[in-house]
Amino acid sequence: MEKLTLDKLNIGDTVLIKKINTQGDIRRRFFDIGLIEGTKVTCMLKNSDSSLLAYLVRGAVIAIRKEDLNSIIVEYVGGNL
Amino acid sequence: MKEQYVVALSGNPNVGKSTVFNALTGLKQHTGNWIGKTVECASGKYNYNGIQYNVIDLPGTYSLISHSTEEELARDYLIFNDIDVAVVVCDALCLERNLNLVLQIIEMNKNVVVVVNLLDEARKKKVKIDLEKLSKILGVEVIGTEARNGKGIDLILKGIERVINNKKDCYKIKYDFLEDVIKEISTELEKIDLKKIDSRWLSIRLIENEIGLINSVNEYLGCEIITDKISKLILKAHHILLDNDIIINEINDYFISKILIESENIASLTVSYNDKKYTEKTQKIDKVLTSKIAGIPLMVLLLFVIFWITLVGSSYPSDLLLKMFSFIGDKLYSLFEYVHIPNIIIDVLVNGIYKVLSWVVAVMLPPMAIFFPLFTILEDLGYLPRLAFNLDRYFKKCNACGKQGLTMCMGFGCNAVGVTGTRIIDSKRERLIAILTNNFVPCNGRFPTIIAMITMFLIGVKGNFSLFKVLVLIIVILVGVFFTFLVSKILSKTLLKGESSSFTLELPPYRKPQVFKVIIRSIFDKTLKVLIRAIVVAAPAGLLIFLLSNISIGGNTILKILSDFLDPFGRLIGLDGVIILAFILGFPANEIVIPIMIMCYMSTGSLVEINDLSVLKNLFINNGWNLNTAICVIIFTLFHFPCSTTCLTIKKETGSLKWTLFSIFLPTIIGVTLCFLVTCMFKFF
């Protein structure tokens, strides 16, 4: 089975971060906003062509481009907020 | 006891840090609801109980683990400067993430005061924070504030005083299996004079192997800190980490995760949420404002409404001011004649300087005084990050950064501010693109020129066509935005080749704008500043024009010689010599381009009293203007070299004369080309 990654969420989905498979700048940026393995995030918004997605992370809503998210493996925990 | 203390103010972006700074120091630094507003360190001071405190406002950062200029700046300031107290301002609504920075600063072993701000917003959203418990856990002063309403500021003052006199033992993050080796390195480090640097903190950074930081520390202490012994201990630490499945590349992650997990634990002990409805409300608004169908149209509509209010609102005061100034001008003239001031001086004063100044005030000021506050309210509300959110897909296609949408909007207020604002863009390449294209959106100083052209030549002076006028103005702006994308794309494919890099954009919750404060602030800070700048620039310009038009060489005035020289080129692109000259002389401030044209035309022809736009229109028509000229003036206003302030800012931000010159030529070449094409079209049809 293919692993679920953060870019594949629908609005309202809440997941736990399992693994961040990326290096360099973007990894640091994820840490800055508090996105680490074990963090709970909820998908909040998508822009008009779903290339930019916004997530609720530790109380703040943060937008990240879709292509930066496919390296983050997540696990579904369910429902709205 | 010292007589002066230094207080450093730090915090995440957008937590009201600048508001706290203003409240402490009384300085009016503009605060907006977007990320990275404080891109330069501001400083101020206050007195409390007879002691002076100097306050430094550090750039807003999420952490001190450097990857951006701001974070490095903030970190280095905290380490290498003699700071007595570090105040960390936090957002009560997302304390957990803010605690990350708090713990990092506490780890530096500074005197820390934690300010939990925006308690009013938290109360509204039913978020409760146990400040006392937080203070107990962290071992530092914790103060709750509502800085916007001025609540809690006195508590900050007291808190700062308290920590200076009495430092407590504060929270220490334990790094499990590394603790022993950290202690060993610390003991070793303490053998040298570390000045104010904490040995435990430095030990951890050495294990992390942050080379940039280590070099700065070496330089600061004037010695090599990594001795053979220490280097062996670091190696030992790396082995211990390896034994625990942490490879060298992931050492950083280990320390960061540790801090984040501690933040999570502390937050879970001190914060309770009783209501989820409000985030849902923000989400609902956002879903509409960023939706597929409505997002972009709503954006344009909003722009339309703002400009409509600006145009309608400013036409009456403008008319009134023009009539008043012309009346005063007449009286001044008579007065000066009455006291027998030589005619030539009266000419300089009244027909030169006074006319330019009164034009700037009457025609330029009302639109600015209305547009600025409206724009600021939009900023305060938190709409601009949403705008960037909507526009990112287009910037992405241009291989540029989505945050460029934000800095582009800042350009509407002032291009120099927009250029400085590009510091929020991490990638150097994308930042340069944002800097070079910022000038393509017309700033506040250029709107009135465009509006005047539209009014006089495209719509007609008389009659109420304000809706139509706004429509034309919006089209002009959209042309500017279109060129922002086009040029960004071309730059990404040629001079600044590269793929677009990753970024994160925070969408802060909407905040109720402080309408009254915004209006006061805009008038006193912005509008008056612009007015003073215009006066400072316009008065000498008026004098210069007067001299140029009265000193003759070989029978012709210098002004005539200059404008005749520029005329053939001007005609080629639908303008004339005077217009080109006006844009060149208007380099220090775009606001005075039209006044310079008026002065030039009047110095050669008959003297007219400008108390109405139709009189002005006639003056222009008498000097050979037509629709072609007006359209080309609009195009050239939109696309020409940035004003001197913006050029200086570009030089400062890029640190490169080459790019500054490029930023001057790029829009000018586009403007000349477009004007030429338009003129050709006019000739053929």
CSV table of C-alpha atoms in Angstrom, one decimal, chain A residues 11-12 19 23 25-36 38-39 43-54 56-65 67-68 81, chain B residues 62-63 65-67 71 93-94 96-97 100 250 252-253 256-257 260-261 264 279-280 283 286-287 290 292 389 392-393 395-396 400-402 426 500-507:
chain,number,residue,atom,x,y,z
A,11,ILE,CA,-9.8,19.8,4.0
A,12,GLY,CA,-10.7,18.9,7.5
A,19,LYS,CA,8.4,10.8,9.1
A,23,GLN,CA,16.9,17.6,4.0
A,25,ASP,CA,16.2,24.4,4.1
A,26,ILE,CA,12.7,23.1,4.0
A,27,ARG,CA,13.3,20.7,6.8
A,28,ARG,CA,14.5,23.6,9.0
A,29,ARG,CA,11.5,25.6,8.0
A,30,PHE,CA,9.2,22.7,9.1
A,31,PHE,CA,11.0,22.7,12.4
A,32,ASP,CA,10.6,26.4,12.8
A,33,ILE,CA,6.8,26.1,12.6
A,34,GLY,CA,6.9,23.2,14.9
A,35,LEU,CA,6.3,20.4,12.4
A,36,ILE,CA,8.2,17.4,13.6
A,38,GLY,CA,4.6,13.2,16.2
A,39,THR,CA,3.0,16.6,15.6
A,43,CYS,CA,-5.6,20.6,6.6
A,44,MET,CA,-7.5,23.9,6.6
A,45,LEU,CA,-7.4,25.4,3.1
A,46,LYS,CA,-6.4,24.9,-0.5
A,47,ASN,CA,-5.8,27.6,-3.1
A,48,SER,CA,-7.6,27.6,-6.4
A,49,ASP,CA,-5.5,25.0,-8.1
A,50,SER,CA,-4.6,23.1,-4.9
A,51,SER,CA,-0.9,23.9,-5.4
A,52,LEU,CA,-0.7,25.7,-2.0
A,53,LEU,CA,-2.2,24.1,1.1
A,54,ALA,CA,-2.7,25.6,4.6
A,56,LEU,CA,-3.2,24.1,11.4
A,57,VAL,CA,0.0,23.4,13.2
A,58,ARG,CA,0.4,24.1,16.9
A,59,GLY,CA,-2.4,26.7,16.8
A,60,ALA,CA,-1.2,28.6,13.8
A,61,VAL,CA,-2.4,28.3,10.1
A,62,ILE,CA,0.6,27.9,7.8
A,63,ALA,CA,0.6,27.6,4.0
A,64,ILE,CA,3.1,25.4,2.2
A,65,ARG,CA,3.4,24.5,-1.4
A,67,GLU,CA,5.5,19.8,-3.9
A,68,ASP,CA,7.3,20.4,-0.5
A,81,LEU,CA,-10.4,19.5,14.4
B,62,TYR,CA,10.4,31.6,15.0
B,63,SER,CA,13.6,30.2,16.3
B,65,ILE,CA,18.6,28.2,14.7
B,66,SER,CA,19.8,30.2,11.9
B,67,HIS,CA,18.7,29.8,8.3
B,71,GLU,CA,17.3,34.7,12.7
B,93,LEU,CA,-3.3,32.1,20.7
B,94,CYS,CA,-0.4,29.8,19.8
B,96,GLU,CA,3.0,26.3,22.2
B,97,ARG,CA,4.9,27.3,19.1
B,100,ASN,CA,10.1,27.1,21.2
B,250,GLU,CA,20.4,14.5,12.1
B,252,ASN,CA,20.4,19.2,14.7
B,253,ASP,CA,17.0,17.6,14.4
B,256,ILE,CA,15.2,20.9,17.8
B,257,SER,CA,12.8,18.1,18.4
B,260,LEU,CA,9.6,21.3,20.5
B,261,ILE,CA,8.6,18.3,22.6
B,264,GLU,CA,4.4,20.8,23.7
B,279,THR,CA,-11.0,29.1,14.3
B,280,GLU,CA,-13.9,27.6,12.3
B,283,GLN,CA,-11.6,29.2,8.3
B,286,ASP,CA,-10.8,32.2,4.4
B,287,LYS,CA,-12.6,29.5,2.4
B,290,THR,CA,-9.4,32.1,-1.1
B,292,LYS,CA,-11.6,29.0,-6.7
B,389,PHE,CA,-2.0,32.9,-0.8
B,392,ASP,CA,1.1,32.1,-5.2
B,393,ARG,CA,0.0,29.9,-8.1
B,395,PHE,CA,4.2,33.5,-8.8
B,396,LYS,CA,5.0,29.8,-8.8
B,400,ALA,CA,9.2,33.1,-7.9
B,401,CYS,CA,8.2,33.1,-4.3
B,402,GLY,CA,4.6,33.4,-3.1
B,426,ASP,CA,14.6,33.6,2.1
B,500,SER,CA,11.3,28.3,-7.1
B,501,SER,CA,12.3,27.2,-3.6
B,502,SER,CA,10.2,26.2,-0.7
B,503,PHE,CA,8.6,28.7,1.8
B,504,THR,CA,6.1,28.8,4.5
B,505,LEU,CA,3.5,31.6,4.8
B,506,GLU,CA,1.5,32.1,7.9
B,507,LEU,CA,-2.1,33.1,7.7
